[in-house]
């Protein structure tokens, strides 16, 4: 009986052996009654604990393990299916409208100021408002033709409003300007006497992407050496704001879940990074070519 001093023992009362009914009181009572033996689930739990086992912890561990495995399998299977969902189809959808042309700023494009955009929008909105164009419906002979003309007028007016909203939003305008038509070709060689005529316009054209404005000029034969060094230092440390939204392969709005959206963002980030590296190499080649051919450096 000395073992009772070191650990709890589960014993059976003699009344059970003799067949006499035994009345058991639960330990769940507010009053502490430690003299009663555990019964039912408590008996089972204590027995496992005394034997060094914990069924609850093992069960929870197994459940967590199974749940984790299931989640990882679901994520792995889902990732395999993600590549075929939410993908932008090349050539799908209508062609992007020319916002600058709709506002009559096709000659200025990215050089247009906010005041010019605002003024042009007021003029174009007043001119192409459906109420101002109602007289055009009188020239149509059939109801179908009148309805088609009315839809055309309203669609054009909505396009003007959309153009104004895009060009007045800095983020949307930057994305639109990044996808606007641009000559990415860079000169590779030229005669010494044609250096400034060939490379000057190329630097001015690519200067539109510079975060720092205004950009330094290439100059001419009479440009001081100090200014020449500053020019090449600027371009060798060139920082571009150009984006490549047309390279994004996945549309985040088509994501079926948060995990799917995160996967899309990771894929788009990889594509963006790749496109930016190509752009960096293109600009760097322009600067290297000019530096080799610059008669002032030679």
CSV table of C-alpha atoms in Angstrom, one decimal:
chain,number,residue,atom,x,y,z
A,1,UNK,CA,0.0,0.0,0.0
A,2,UNK,CA,3.0,2.3,0.1
A,3,UNK,CA,2.7,3.0,-3.6
A,4,UNK,CA,-0.4,5.0,-2.9
A,5,UNK,CA,1.7,7.7,-1.5
A,6,UNK,CA,3.5,8.3,-4.8
A,7,UNK,CA,0.8,7.9,-7.5
A,8,UNK,CA,-2.9,7.5,-7.8
A,9,UNK,CA,-4.3,4.0,-8.2
A,10,UNK,CA,-7.6,3.0,-9.7
A,11,UNK,CA,-9.2,0.4,-7.4
A,12,UNK,CA,-12.4,-1.5,-7.4
A,13,UNK,CA,-14.6,-1.5,-4.3
A,14,UNK,CA,-15.4,-4.9,-2.7
A,15,UNK,CA,-19.1,-4.1,-3.1
A,16,UNK,CA,-18.7,-4.6,-6.9
A,17,UNK,CA,-17.2,-8.0,-6.4
A,18,UNK,CA,-19.9,-9.1,-3.9
A,19,UNK,CA,-22.7,-8.0,-6.2
A,20,UNK,CA,-23.9,-5.3,-3.9
A,21,UNK,CA,-25.1,-2.1,-5.7
A,22,UNK,CA,-22.6,0.8,-5.5
A,23,UNK,CA,-23.7,4.5,-5.7
A,24,UNK,CA,-21.1,6.7,-7.4
A,25,UNK,CA,-20.9,10.5,-7.1
A,26,UNK,CA,-19.4,12.5,-10.0
A,27,UNK,CA,-16.3,14.7,-9.5
A,28,UNK,CA,-18.0,17.5,-11.5
A,29,UNK,CA,-19.8,18.7,-8.4
A,30,UNK,CA,-18.8,22.2,-7.1
A,31,UNK,CA,-17.8,20.5,-3.8
A,32,UNK,CA,-14.5,18.8,-4.0
A,33,UNK,CA,-14.9,15.1,-3.2
A,34,UNK,CA,-11.5,13.6,-3.9
A,35,UNK,CA,-12.4,10.4,-2.0
A,36,UNK,CA,-14.5,9.1,-4.9
A,37,UNK,CA,-13.0,7.1,-7.6
A,38,UNK,CA,-13.3,8.5,-11.2
A,39,UNK,CA,-16.0,6.8,-13.3
A,40,UNK,CA,-17.0,6.8,-17.0
A,41,UNK,CA,-14.9,9.0,-19.3
A,42,UNK,CA,-12.9,10.3,-16.3
A,43,UNK,CA,-11.9,6.7,-15.4
A,44,UNK,CA,-10.7,6.1,-18.9
A,45,UNK,CA,-8.7,9.3,-19.0
A,46,UNK,CA,-7.0,8.7,-15.7
A,47,UNK,CA,-6.2,5.1,-16.7
A,48,UNK,CA,-4.5,6.3,-19.9
A,49,UNK,CA,-2.6,9.0,-18.1
A,50,UNK,CA,-1.3,6.6,-15.5
A,51,UNK,CA,0.0,4.4,-18.3
A,52,UNK,CA,1.7,7.3,-19.9
A,53,UNK,CA,-0.8,7.7,-22.7
A,54,UNK,CA,-3.0,10.7,-23.6
A,55,UNK,CA,-5.7,9.7,-26.0
A,56,UNK,CA,-7.0,13.3,-26.4
A,57,UNK,CA,-3.6,14.7,-27.4
A,58,UNK,CA,-2.9,11.8,-29.7
A,59,UNK,CA,-6.3,12.2,-31.3
A,60,UNK,CA,-5.9,16.0,-31.7
A,61,UNK,CA,-2.4,15.5,-33.1
A,62,UNK,CA,-3.7,13.0,-35.6
A,63,UNK,CA,-6.6,15.2,-36.6
A,64,UNK,CA,-4.2,18.2,-37.1
A,65,UNK,CA,-1.9,16.0,-39.1
A,66,UNK,CA,-4.7,14.7,-41.3
A,67,UNK,CA,-6.2,18.2,-41.6
A,68,UNK,CA,-2.8,19.7,-42.6
A,69,UNK,CA,-2.2,16.9,-45.1
A,70,UNK,CA,-5.6,17.5,-46.6
A,71,UNK,CA,-5.0,21.2,-46.8
A,72,UNK,CA,-1.6,20.8,-48.5
A,73,UNK,CA,-3.1,18.3,-50.9
A,74,UNK,CA,-6.0,20.7,-51.6
A,75,UNK,CA,-3.6,23.6,-52.2
A,76,UNK,CA,-1.3,21.5,-54.4
A,77,UNK,CA,-4.2,20.3,-56.4
A,78,UNK,CA,-5.7,23.8,-56.5
A,79,UNK,CA,-2.4,25.3,-57.7
A,80,UNK,CA,-2.3,22.9,-60.6
A,81,UNK,CA,-5.8,24.0,-61.6
A,82,UNK,CA,-5.1,27.7,-61.1
A,83,UNK,CA,-3.1,28.0,-64.3
A,84,UNK,CA,-6.2,27.3,-66.4
A,85,UNK,CA,-8.5,29.6,-64.5
A,86,UNK,CA,-8.6,33.4,-64.7
A,87,UNK,CA,-6.2,33.5,-67.5
A,88,UNK,CA,-6.5,36.5,-69.9
A,89,UNK,CA,-7.2,35.3,-73.4
A,90,UNK,CA,-5.0,37.0,-75.9
A,91,UNK,CA,-7.0,38.9,-78.5
A,92,UNK,CA,-10.2,38.8,-76.4
A,93,UNK,CA,-12.3,41.9,-75.7
A,94,UNK,CA,-12.6,45.1,-77.6
A,95,UNK,CA,-9.6,47.2,-78.6
A,96,UNK,CA,-8.5,49.8,-76.1
A,97,UNK,CA,-9.9,53.2,-77.0
A,98,UNK,CA,-7.6,56.2,-77.6
A,99,UNK,CA,-8.4,58.5,-74.6
A,100,UNK,CA,-6.3,61.4,-75.9
A,101,UNK,CA,-8.0,61.3,-79.4
A,102,UNK,CA,-11.5,61.3,-77.8
A,103,UNK,CA,-10.6,64.5,-76.0
A,104,UNK,CA,-9.0,66.1,-79.0
A,105,UNK,CA,-5.5,65.8,-77.5
A,106,UNK,CA,-4.0,63.3,-79.9
A,107,UNK,CA,-1.3,65.8,-80.8
A,108,UNK,CA,-0.1,66.2,-77.2
A,109,UNK,CA,-0.8,62.8,-75.7
A,110,UNK,CA,1.4,62.2,-72.6
A,111,UNK,CA,2.5,65.9,-72.7
A,112,UNK,CA,-1.0,67.1,-72.0
A,113,UNK,CA,-1.5,68.9,-68.7
A,114,UNK,CA,-4.4,68.4,-66.3
A,115,UNK,CA,-5.7,71.9,-67.2
A,116,UNK,CA,-5.6,71.0,-70.9
A,117,UNK,CA,-7.4,67.7,-70.2
A,118,UNK,CA,-10.0,69.4,-68.1
A,119,UNK,CA,-10.7,72.1,-70.7
A,120,UNK,CA,-10.9,69.7,-73.6
A,121,UNK,CA,-13.3,67.5,-71.7
A,122,UNK,CA,-15.7,70.3,-71.1
A,123,UNK,CA,-15.6,71.3,-74.7
A,124,UNK,CA,-16.1,67.7,-76.0
A,125,UNK,CA,-18.8,66.9,-73.4
A,126,UNK,CA,-20.7,70.0,-74.4
A,127,UNK,CA,-20.4,69.3,-78.1
A,128,UNK,CA,-21.2,65.5,-77.9
A,129,UNK,CA,-23.9,65.5,-75.2
A,130,UNK,CA,-26.9,63.4,-76.2
A,131,UNK,CA,-29.2,66.4,-75.9
A,132,UNK,CA,-27.0,68.4,-78.3
A,133,UNK,CA,-27.0,65.5,-80.8
A,134,UNK,CA,-30.8,64.9,-80.7
A,135,UNK,CA,-31.2,66.7,-84.1
A,136,UNK,CA,-29.2,63.9,-85.8
A,137,UNK,CA,-32.1,61.5,-85.1
A,138,UNK,CA,-34.4,63.4,-87.4
A,139,UNK,CA,-32.3,62.4,-90.4
A,140,UNK,CA,-33.1,58.7,-89.8
A,141,UNK,CA,-36.2,57.4,-91.5
A,142,UNK,CA,-36.9,54.2,-89.5
A,143,UNK,CA,-37.3,53.6,-85.8
A,144,UNK,CA,-34.5,51.0,-85.9
A,145,UNK,CA,-32.1,53.4,-87.5
A,146,UNK,CA,-33.1,56.1,-84.9
A,147,UNK,CA,-32.4,53.7,-82.1
A,148,UNK,CA,-29.1,52.7,-83.5
A,149,UNK,CA,-28.1,56.3,-83.9
A,150,UNK,CA,-29.2,57.1,-80.4
A,151,UNK,CA,-27.1,54.2,-79.0
A,152,UNK,CA,-24.1,55.4,-81.0
A,153,UNK,CA,-24.4,58.9,-79.6
A,154,UNK,CA,-24.7,57.7,-76.0
A,155,UNK,CA,-21.8,55.2,-76.4
A,156,UNK,CA,-19.6,58.0,-77.7
A,157,UNK,CA,-20.5,60.3,-74.9
A,158,UNK,CA,-19.8,57.5,-72.3
A,159,UNK,CA,-16.4,57.0,-74.0
A,160,UNK,CA,-15.6,60.7,-73.5
A,161,UNK,CA,-16.5,60.4,-69.8
A,162,UNK,CA,-14.3,57.3,-69.4
A,163,UNK,CA,-11.4,59.0,-71.2
A,164,UNK,CA,-11.6,61.9,-68.8
A,165,UNK,CA,-11.8,59.7,-65.7
A,166,UNK,CA,-8.7,57.7,-66.9
A,167,UNK,CA,-6.6,60.7,-67.8
A,168,UNK,CA,-7.4,62.6,-64.6
A,169,UNK,CA,-6.4,59.6,-62.4
A,170,UNK,CA,-2.6,59.5,-62.0
A,171,UNK,CA,-2.4,55.7,-61.6
A,172,UNK,CA,-4.8,54.9,-64.5
A,173,UNK,CA,-3.1,57.4,-66.8
A,174,UNK,CA,0.4,56.0,-66.1
A,175,UNK,CA,-0.9,52.6,-67.0
A,176,UNK,CA,-2.5,53.9,-70.2
A,177,UNK,CA,0.6,55.9,-71.2
A,178,UNK,CA,2.7,52.8,-70.6
A,179,UNK,CA,0.6,50.9,-73.2
A,180,UNK,CA,0.5,53.8,-75.6
A,181,UNK,CA,2.3,53.4,-79.0
A,182,UNK,CA,6.0,53.8,-78.6
A,183,UNK,CA,9.1,53.2,-80.7
A,184,UNK,CA,11.3,50.9,-78.7
A,185,UNK,CA,14.0,50.7,-81.3
A,186,UNK,CA,17.5,52.0,-80.4
A,187,UNK,CA,20.3,53.0,-82.7
A,188,UNK,CA,23.3,50.8,-82.7
A,189,UNK,CA,25.7,52.5,-85.1
A,190,UNK,CA,26.2,55.7,-87.0
A,191,UNK,CA,28.9,57.8,-88.7
A,192,UNK,CA,30.7,60.2,-86.4
A,193,UNK,CA,29.2,63.3,-88.0
A,194,UNK,CA,25.7,61.9,-87.6
A,195,UNK,CA,26.0,61.0,-83.9
A,196,UNK,CA,23.9,63.8,-82.4
A,197,UNK,CA,21.4,63.6,-85.2
A,198,UNK,CA,20.9,59.8,-84.6
A,199,UNK,CA,21.2,59.5,-80.8
A,200,UNK,CA,19.7,62.8,-79.8
A,201,UNK,CA,16.1,62.0,-80.7
A,202,UNK,CA,16.5,58.5,-79.2
A,203,UNK,CA,17.3,59.9,-75.8
A,204,UNK,CA,14.6,62.5,-76.0
A,205,UNK,CA,12.0,59.8,-76.9
A,206,UNK,CA,13.0,57.5,-74.1
A,207,UNK,CA,13.2,60.3,-71.6
A,208,UNK,CA,9.4,60.3,-71.3
A,209,UNK,CA,9.8,57.3,-69.0
A,210,UNK,CA,12.2,59.0,-66.6
A,211,UNK,CA,11.0,59.5,-63.0
A,212,UNK,CA,13.3,62.6,-62.9
A,213,UNK,CA,12.2,65.5,-65.1
A,214,UNK,CA,13.4,67.3,-67.0
A,215,UNK,CA,16.1,65.1,-68.5
A,216,UNK,CA,19.5,66.4,-69.5
A,217,UNK,CA,20.2,67.1,-73.2
A,218,UNK,CA,22.8,65.1,-75.2
A,219,UNK,CA,24.2,68.5,-76.3
A,220,UNK,CA,26.6,69.0,-79.2
A,221,UNK,CA,30.3,69.2,-79.9
A,222,UNK,CA,30.7,72.3,-77.9
A,223,UNK,CA,29.1,70.8,-74.7
A,224,UNK,CA,31.6,70.9,-71.7
A,225,UNK,CA,33.1,67.6,-70.6
A,226,UNK,CA,31.5,68.1,-67.1
A,227,UNK,CA,28.0,68.3,-68.7
A,228,UNK,CA,28.8,65.2,-70.8
A,229,UNK,CA,29.7,63.2,-67.7
A,230,UNK,CA,26.6,64.3,-65.9
A,231,UNK,CA,24.5,63.3,-68.9
A,232,UNK,CA,25.9,59.7,-68.9
A,233,UNK,CA,25.7,59.5,-65.2
A,234,UNK,CA,22.0,60.3,-65.4
A,235,UNK,CA,21.3,57.7,-68.0
A,236,UNK,CA,23.5,55.0,-66.3
A,237,UNK,CA,21.4,55.5,-63.2
A,238,UNK,CA,18.1,55.9,-65.2
A,239,UNK,CA,14.9,55.2,-63.2
A,240,UNK,CA,11.8,54.4,-65.3
A,241,UNK,CA,8.2,54.7,-64.2
A,242,UNK,CA,7.0,52.6,-67.2
A,243,UNK,CA,4.7,49.8,-66.4
A,244,UNK,CA,3.7,46.7,-68.4
A,245,UNK,CA,0.0,46.0,-67.6
A,246,UNK,CA,-0.4,44.4,-71.0
A,247,UNK,CA,2.0,41.7,-69.8
A,248,UNK,CA,-0.2,40.7,-66.9
A,249,UNK,CA,-1.4,37.2,-67.8
A,250,UNK,CA,-4.0,36.8,-65.0
A,251,UNK,CA,-7.0,39.0,-64.1
A,252,UNK,CA,-7.3,39.3,-60.3
A,253,UNK,CA,-11.0,40.0,-60.6
A,254,UNK,CA,-11.5,36.4,-61.8
A,255,UNK,CA,-9.9,34.9,-58.6
A,256,UNK,CA,-12.1,32.2,-57.0
A,257,UNK,CA,-10.5,32.6,-53.6
A,258,UNK,CA,-7.9,34.5,-51.6
A,259,UNK,CA,-5.4,31.8,-52.2
A,260,UNK,CA,-6.1,31.9,-55.9
A,261,UNK,CA,-5.7,35.7,-55.9
A,262,UNK,CA,-2.4,35.5,-54.1
A,263,UNK,CA,-1.2,32.9,-56.7
A,264,UNK,CA,-2.3,35.3,-59.5
A,265,UNK,CA,-0.4,38.2,-57.9
A,266,UNK,CA,2.7,36.1,-57.6
A,267,UNK,CA,2.5,35.0,-61.3
A,268,UNK,CA,1.9,38.6,-62.4
A,269,UNK,CA,4.8,39.9,-60.3
A,270,UNK,CA,7.1,37.4,-62.0
A,271,UNK,CA,5.9,38.6,-65.5
A,272,UNK,CA,6.3,42.2,-64.5
A,273,UNK,CA,9.8,41.6,-63.2
A,274,UNK,CA,10.8,39.9,-66.3
A,275,UNK,CA,9.4,42.7,-68.5
A,276,UNK,CA,11.2,45.3,-66.4
A,277,UNK,CA,14.5,43.5,-66.8
A,278,UNK,CA,14.0,43.5,-70.6
A,279,UNK,CA,13.3,47.3,-70.5
A,280,UNK,CA,16.3,47.9,-68.3
A,281,UNK,CA,18.5,46.0,-70.7
A,282,UNK,CA,17.1,48.0,-73.7
A,283,UNK,CA,17.8,51.4,-72.1
A,284,UNK,CA,21.3,50.2,-71.0
A,285,UNK,CA,22.1,49.2,-74.5
A,286,UNK,CA,21.1,52.6,-75.8
A,287,UNK,CA,23.5,54.3,-73.3
A,288,UNK,CA,26.3,51.9,-74.0
A,289,UNK,CA,25.9,52.4,-77.8
A,290,UNK,CA,26.0,56.1,-77.4
A,291,UNK,CA,29.0,56.1,-75.1
A,292,UNK,CA,31.0,54.1,-77.6
A,293,UNK,CA,30.1,56.3,-80.5
A,294,UNK,CA,30.2,59.7,-78.8
A,295,UNK,CA,33.0,61.7,-80.5
A,296,UNK,CA,33.5,63.7,-77.3
A,297,UNK,CA,34.3,60.6,-75.3
A,298,UNK,CA,36.6,59.2,-78.0
